[in-house]
């Protein structure tokens, strides 16, 4: 990957930095750590490289910090310090019980990110989010605009608070029971399906899926019409990449990442705590960058 080993120093409470890859000729200067925070018996995997200013890279499902491997190298080469954490429930980040989806709410995960920013020793960071990482990023801007310099989000737009609607039911009414969010909602069910398919096949289907239509996951044929069609890898994904994802998720399982979907309806209780932000909107300047929206200010806040 062209990622050098660690440079002695501290990261995330200074606990036991260790290398994630060997140095290679031509690698950009920087730091890479796999960091663990043992406070309250929790461990967090956090991969970083480069120098200040910091860009916080938040991945989605089913992904890992590894999804940002190319961006980490690029940002470090351009004098940024790229930080790509695995949020609670993913890879080597532990502490939240995966058998309790209520410990994976937006407030929990945003709190984790605020703690990480503090541990990195800075007041504010640039944030880039994708998929669930985008949802976390929107909420980080909403709850703690003092921590965000600017935001780039991919694939998930900002969704205002809807305290009187159940999120899963919204998807069920719009897209029916076979929509993936509805299928992911029942504990243990989708894990059994993934186990029957095999982890590597699951990743190949997910990470090569390009259909812009709603994503369905029928019980009789997971991945729908594409279930039996052989996967042709795009140029930016190799068998070695899939081997990495497969190895890590075979060790930890999918439940931690799926819990983010399973606490959707717990948000009905949680939303009652968020009245202050009910009128919030992103009122800053928006600069189009390809298919992205780049917001240069944090959200305004309602008065309630």
Tab-separated table of C-alpha atoms in Angstrom:
chain	number	residue	atom	x	y	z
A	1	UNK	CA	0.000	0.000	0.000
A	2	UNK	CA	3.028	2.276	0.245
A	3	UNK	CA	2.295	3.035	3.912
A	4	UNK	CA	5.353	3.382	6.147
A	5	UNK	CA	5.721	1.999	9.639
A	6	UNK	CA	5.166	4.132	12.735
A	7	UNK	CA	7.266	7.047	13.828
A	8	UNK	CA	7.707	7.071	17.630
A	9	UNK	CA	5.179	9.334	19.257
A	10	UNK	CA	1.767	9.372	20.828
A	11	UNK	CA	-1.674	8.931	19.397
A	12	UNK	CA	-5.077	8.559	21.014
A	13	UNK	CA	-3.941	8.690	24.629
A	14	UNK	CA	-0.498	7.441	23.614
A	15	UNK	CA	-1.364	3.770	23.982
A	16	UNK	CA	0.850	1.217	22.260
A	17	UNK	CA	1.326	2.406	18.656
A	18	UNK	CA	2.161	-0.415	16.245
A	19	UNK	CA	2.836	-0.629	12.497
A	20	UNK	CA	0.253	-1.525	9.876
A	21	UNK	CA	2.666	-1.899	6.966
A	22	UNK	CA	6.307	-1.931	6.017
A	23	UNK	CA	8.072	1.099	4.613
A	24	UNK	CA	8.446	1.177	0.852
A	25	UNK	CA	10.617	3.347	-1.410
A	26	UNK	CA	8.851	6.519	-2.454
A	27	UNK	CA	6.375	6.507	0.425
A	28	UNK	CA	5.353	10.001	1.549
A	29	UNK	CA	6.580	11.178	4.947
A	30	UNK	CA	4.138	10.796	7.808
A	31	UNK	CA	2.943	8.739	10.708
A	32	UNK	CA	0.887	5.593	10.773
A	33	UNK	CA	-0.422	4.084	13.950
A	34	UNK	CA	-2.813	1.395	14.939
A	35	UNK	CA	-3.929	2.926	18.189
A	36	UNK	CA	-5.823	1.572	21.158
A	37	UNK	CA	-7.508	3.467	23.958
A	38	UNK	CA	-7.808	1.341	27.076
A	39	UNK	CA	-9.831	3.858	29.042
A	40	UNK	CA	-12.983	2.153	30.352
A	41	UNK	CA	-11.726	-1.113	28.830
A	42	UNK	CA	-12.239	0.164	25.308
A	43	UNK	CA	-9.992	-0.192	22.319
A	44	UNK	CA	-10.215	1.857	19.170
A	45	UNK	CA	-8.481	1.186	15.911
A	46	UNK	CA	-7.328	4.400	14.332
A	47	UNK	CA	-5.081	4.650	11.285
A	48	UNK	CA	-3.395	7.951	10.598
A	49	UNK	CA	-0.713	9.378	8.411
A	50	UNK	CA	0.805	12.758	7.663
A	51	UNK	CA	0.849	16.058	9.527
A	52	UNK	CA	-1.547	18.862	10.480
A	53	UNK	CA	-4.101	20.047	9.455
A	54	UNK	CA	-6.189	16.958	10.178
A	55	UNK	CA	-8.704	15.371	7.801
A	56	UNK	CA	-11.038	12.935	9.563
A	57	UNK	CA	-12.189	10.171	7.180
A	58	UNK	CA	-15.375	8.346	8.237
A	59	UNK	CA	-16.320	5.137	6.421
A	60	UNK	CA	-19.647	3.367	6.019
A	61	UNK	CA	-21.004	-0.188	5.873
A	62	UNK	CA	-19.626	-2.716	5.156
A	63	UNK	CA	-16.255	-1.041	5.191
A	64	UNK	CA	-13.155	-0.361	7.276
A	65	UNK	CA	-10.483	2.325	7.529
A	66	UNK	CA	-8.961	0.421	4.616
A	67	UNK	CA	-11.535	1.999	2.282
A	68	UNK	CA	-9.579	5.249	2.622
A	69	UNK	CA	-6.157	3.672	1.963
A	70	UNK	CA	-5.547	5.653	-1.246
A	71	UNK	CA	-6.832	8.937	0.183
A	72	UNK	CA	-4.661	8.539	3.283
A	73	UNK	CA	-1.508	8.400	1.166
A	74	UNK	CA	-2.632	11.270	-1.092
A	75	UNK	CA	-3.583	13.570	1.784
A	76	UNK	CA	-0.360	12.857	3.670
A	77	UNK	CA	1.656	13.640	0.554
A	78	UNK	CA	-0.125	17.013	0.380
A	79	UNK	CA	0.771	18.010	3.949
A	80	UNK	CA	-2.455	16.881	5.628
A	81	UNK	CA	-2.717	14.518	8.567
A	82	UNK	CA	-5.228	11.877	7.488
A	83	UNK	CA	-7.045	10.071	10.305
A	84	UNK	CA	-9.293	7.125	9.429
A	85	UNK	CA	-10.907	5.586	12.519
A	86	UNK	CA	-12.924	2.411	12.644
A	87	UNK	CA	-16.001	3.438	14.673
A	88	UNK	CA	-17.432	1.273	17.425
A	89	UNK	CA	-18.381	-2.187	16.221
A	90	UNK	CA	-15.795	-2.357	13.443
A	91	UNK	CA	-12.541	-4.354	13.219
A	92	UNK	CA	-10.351	-3.883	16.308
A	93	UNK	CA	-12.419	-1.109	17.888
A	94	UNK	CA	-14.155	-2.559	20.918
A	95	UNK	CA	-15.971	-1.425	24.030
A	96	UNK	CA	-19.599	-1.227	22.875
A	97	UNK	CA	-21.448	-4.545	23.373
A	98	UNK	CA	-22.513	-5.729	19.919
A	99	UNK	CA	-25.531	-7.528	21.409
A	100	UNK	CA	-27.041	-4.164	22.374
A	101	UNK	CA	-27.893	-2.009	19.320
A	102	UNK	CA	-28.964	0.882	21.571
A	103	UNK	CA	-25.270	1.545	22.211
A	104	UNK	CA	-24.808	2.516	18.542
A	105	UNK	CA	-26.917	5.663	18.352
A	106	UNK	CA	-25.790	8.862	16.671
A	107	UNK	CA	-25.094	10.453	20.041
A	108	UNK	CA	-22.843	7.565	21.040
A	109	UNK	CA	-20.853	7.606	17.806
A	110	UNK	CA	-20.584	11.391	17.579
A	111	UNK	CA	-19.377	11.349	21.175
A	112	UNK	CA	-16.686	8.902	20.112
A	113	UNK	CA	-15.570	11.226	17.332
A	114	UNK	CA	-15.459	14.245	19.659
A	115	UNK	CA	-13.299	12.226	22.065
A	116	UNK	CA	-11.031	11.241	19.193
A	117	UNK	CA	-10.635	14.856	18.027
A	118	UNK	CA	-9.762	15.862	21.586
A	119	UNK	CA	-7.255	13.009	21.869
A	120	UNK	CA	-5.610	14.140	18.635
A	121	UNK	CA	-4.834	17.424	20.360
A	122	UNK	CA	-6.706	19.790	18.030
A	123	UNK	CA	-9.812	21.945	18.302
A	124	UNK	CA	-11.200	21.439	14.786
A	125	UNK	CA	-10.820	19.051	11.840
A	126	UNK	CA	-11.847	18.736	8.225
A	127	UNK	CA	-14.374	15.895	7.888
A	128	UNK	CA	-15.052	13.571	4.949
A	129	UNK	CA	-17.846	11.017	5.303
A	130	UNK	CA	-19.246	8.234	3.157
A	131	UNK	CA	-22.475	6.259	3.677
A	132	UNK	CA	-22.926	5.806	7.452
A	133	UNK	CA	-19.823	7.903	7.875
A	134	UNK	CA	-21.695	10.723	6.134
A	135	UNK	CA	-24.576	10.400	8.588
A	136	UNK	CA	-22.140	10.558	11.483
A	137	UNK	CA	-20.480	13.579	9.881
A	138	UNK	CA	-23.775	15.450	9.450
A	139	UNK	CA	-24.586	14.859	13.116
A	140	UNK	CA	-21.097	15.858	14.241
A	141	UNK	CA	-21.604	19.199	12.467
A	142	UNK	CA	-25.055	19.520	13.988
A	143	UNK	CA	-24.165	18.721	17.589
A	144	UNK	CA	-20.621	20.101	17.699
A	145	UNK	CA	-20.081	22.677	14.932
A	146	UNK	CA	-17.160	23.988	16.975
A	147	UNK	CA	-15.223	20.844	16.016
A	148	UNK	CA	-15.609	21.022	12.215
A	149	UNK	CA	-13.752	23.325	9.826
A	150	UNK	CA	-15.449	22.033	6.673
A	151	UNK	CA	-17.320	18.981	5.444
A	152	UNK	CA	-17.370	16.793	2.346
A	153	UNK	CA	-20.022	14.057	2.306
A	154	UNK	CA	-20.637	11.288	-0.209
A	155	UNK	CA	-23.828	9.309	-0.903
A	156	UNK	CA	-26.044	10.450	2.007
A	157	UNK	CA	-27.718	13.856	2.125
A	158	UNK	CA	-28.689	15.681	5.312
A	159	UNK	CA	-31.995	14.407	6.760
A	160	UNK	CA	-33.823	16.659	9.244
A	161	UNK	CA	-35.213	15.286	12.483
A	162	UNK	CA	-38.580	13.478	12.192
A	163	UNK	CA	-39.657	12.749	15.771
A	164	UNK	CA	-43.077	11.313	14.927
A	165	UNK	CA	-41.988	8.797	12.305
A	166	UNK	CA	-40.238	5.463	12.657
A	167	UNK	CA	-37.297	5.320	10.313
A	168	UNK	CA	-37.625	1.650	9.402
A	169	UNK	CA	-41.337	2.071	8.676
A	170	UNK	CA	-40.564	4.975	6.342
A	171	UNK	CA	-38.373	2.640	4.282
A	172	UNK	CA	-40.863	-0.218	4.556
A	173	UNK	CA	-43.711	1.902	3.201
A	174	UNK	CA	-41.573	3.384	0.438
A	175	UNK	CA	-39.652	0.284	-0.650
A	176	UNK	CA	-41.403	-2.752	0.960
A	177	UNK	CA	-40.067	-5.503	3.202
A	178	UNK	CA	-37.210	-6.608	0.955
A	179	UNK	CA	-35.396	-3.289	1.196
A	180	UNK	CA	-32.039	-3.895	2.846
A	181	UNK	CA	-32.716	-1.585	5.796
A	182	UNK	CA	-35.854	-3.563	6.633
A	183	UNK	CA	-34.005	-6.856	6.245
A	184	UNK	CA	-31.132	-5.688	8.453
A	185	UNK	CA	-33.483	-4.820	11.293
A	186	UNK	CA	-34.029	-8.317	12.740
A	187	UNK	CA	-31.127	-9.407	15.002
A	188	UNK	CA	-29.281	-12.455	13.743
A	189	UNK	CA	-31.272	-12.905	10.554
A	190	UNK	CA	-29.020	-11.181	8.075
A	191	UNK	CA	-25.871	-12.499	9.772
A	192	UNK	CA	-27.108	-16.035	9.025
A	193	UNK	CA	-27.667	-15.095	5.385
A	194	UNK	CA	-24.173	-13.634	5.104
A	195	UNK	CA	-22.696	-16.753	6.696
A	196	UNK	CA	-24.467	-18.974	4.155
A	197	UNK	CA	-23.134	-16.882	1.257
A	198	UNK	CA	-19.580	-16.574	2.542
A	199	UNK	CA	-17.905	-13.354	3.646
A	200	UNK	CA	-15.870	-12.781	0.493
A	201	UNK	CA	-18.890	-13.153	-1.790
A	202	UNK	CA	-20.844	-10.729	0.377
A	203	UNK	CA	-18.093	-8.130	0.023
A	204	UNK	CA	-17.736	-8.599	-3.692
A	205	UNK	CA	-21.477	-8.105	-4.160
A	206	UNK	CA	-21.631	-5.048	-1.916
A	207	UNK	CA	-18.508	-3.241	-3.083
A	208	UNK	CA	-19.158	-3.753	-6.808
A	209	UNK	CA	-22.856	-2.842	-6.657
A	210	UNK	CA	-23.503	0.195	-8.894
A	211	UNK	CA	-27.267	0.139	-9.482
A	212	UNK	CA	-28.703	3.565	-8.528
A	213	UNK	CA	-32.124	2.044	-7.777
A	214	UNK	CA	-33.084	1.155	-4.175
A	215	UNK	CA	-31.080	-1.777	-2.861
A	216	UNK	CA	-33.196	-4.865	-2.229
A	217	UNK	CA	-32.171	-8.015	-0.408
A	218	UNK	CA	-34.925	-10.623	-1.054
A	219	UNK	CA	-35.135	-13.590	1.304
A	220	UNK	CA	-35.284	-16.124	-1.509
A	221	UNK	CA	-32.370	-14.607	-3.452
A	222	UNK	CA	-30.027	-12.205	-1.640
A	223	UNK	CA	-28.690	-9.464	-3.926
A	224	UNK	CA	-31.723	-9.988	-6.167
A	225	UNK	CA	-31.161	-10.447	-9.885
A	226	UNK	CA	-27.398	-10.082	-9.392
A	227	UNK	CA	-27.227	-12.974	-6.915
A	228	UNK	CA	-25.995	-15.608	-9.388
A	229	UNK	CA	-24.112	-13.306	-11.756
A	230	UNK	CA	-20.301	-13.600	-11.438
A	231	UNK	CA	-18.595	-10.506	-10.109
A	232	UNK	CA	-16.210	-8.681	-12.430
A	233	UNK	CA	-13.812	-6.616	-10.341
A	234	UNK	CA	-13.342	-2.960	-11.296
A	235	UNK	CA	-9.829	-1.641	-11.774
A	236	UNK	CA	-9.715	-0.040	-8.328
A	237	UNK	CA	-10.452	-3.266	-6.400
A	238	UNK	CA	-8.188	-6.300	-6.300
A	239	UNK	CA	-8.496	-9.794	-4.891
A	240	UNK	CA	-6.014	-8.706	-2.223
A	241	UNK	CA	-8.372	-5.891	-1.191
A	242	UNK	CA	-11.226	-8.340	-0.772
A	243	UNK	CA	-8.933	-10.663	1.147
A	244	UNK	CA	-8.317	-7.887	3.672
A	245	UNK	CA	-12.012	-7.140	4.193
A	246	UNK	CA	-12.832	-10.842	4.319
A	247	UNK	CA	-10.185	-11.652	6.917
A	248	UNK	CA	-11.241	-8.824	9.218
A	249	UNK	CA	-14.987	-9.448	9.015
A	250	UNK	CA	-14.531	-13.188	9.458
A	251	UNK	CA	-12.792	-12.340	12.729
A	252	UNK	CA	-15.370	-9.855	14.003
A	253	UNK	CA	-18.590	-10.601	12.129
A	254	UNK	CA	-21.035	-8.092	10.658
A	255	UNK	CA	-23.183	-7.411	13.725
A	256	UNK	CA	-21.286	-4.331	14.914
A	257	UNK	CA	-21.819	-2.500	11.627
A	258	UNK	CA	-25.409	-3.724	11.239
A	259	UNK	CA	-26.245	-2.364	14.694
A	260	UNK	CA	-26.203	1.148	13.216
A	261	UNK	CA	-29.300	0.172	11.234
A	262	UNK	CA	-30.894	-1.641	14.156
A	263	UNK	CA	-30.916	1.418	16.376
A	264	UNK	CA	-32.810	3.483	13.782
A	265	UNK	CA	-36.104	3.167	15.627
A	266	UNK	CA	-34.474	3.695	18.996
A	267	UNK	CA	-34.068	7.175	17.577
A	268	UNK	CA	-37.761	7.823	18.255
A	269	UNK	CA	-36.846	7.999	21.914
A	270	UNK	CA	-33.575	9.717	21.195
A	271	UNK	CA	-35.203	12.377	19.015
A	272	UNK	CA	-37.197	13.590	22.009
A	273	UNK	CA	-33.855	14.708	23.427
A	274	UNK	CA	-32.895	16.661	20.302
A	275	UNK	CA	-35.515	19.400	20.196
A	276	UNK	CA	-32.847	22.092	20.152
A	277	UNK	CA	-31.925	21.037	16.619
A	278	UNK	CA	-35.410	20.484	15.182
A	279	UNK	CA	-35.246	23.570	12.934
A	280	UNK	CA	-31.599	23.099	12.046
A	281	UNK	CA	-30.467	23.418	8.465
A	282	UNK	CA	-27.180	23.726	6.646
A	283	UNK	CA	-27.180	27.393	5.761
A	284	UNK	CA	-23.552	27.846	4.826
A	285	UNK	CA	-22.095	28.260	1.379
A	286	UNK	CA	-22.210	25.077	-0.714
A	287	UNK	CA	-19.542	24.567	-3.346
A	288	UNK	CA	-20.204	21.786	-5.911
A	289	UNK	CA	-17.256	19.449	-6.423
A	290	UNK	CA	-18.233	16.823	-8.978
A	291	UNK	CA	-21.058	14.864	-7.361
A	292	UNK	CA	-20.214	16.168	-3.888
A	293	UNK	CA	-21.473	19.032	-1.779
A	294	UNK	CA	-18.713	20.865	0.054
A	295	UNK	CA	-20.024	22.898	2.989
A	296	UNK	CA	-17.763	25.626	4.257
A	297	UNK	CA	-19.728	26.457	7.407
A	298	UNK	CA	-21.383	24.409	10.121
A	299	UNK	CA	-25.184	24.221	10.555
A	300	UNK	CA	-27.335	26.842	12.151
A	301	UNK	CA	-29.348	25.823	15.203
A	302	UNK	CA	-33.026	26.248	15.966
A	303	UNK	CA	-34.287	28.112	18.983
A	304	UNK	CA	-36.345	25.283	20.506
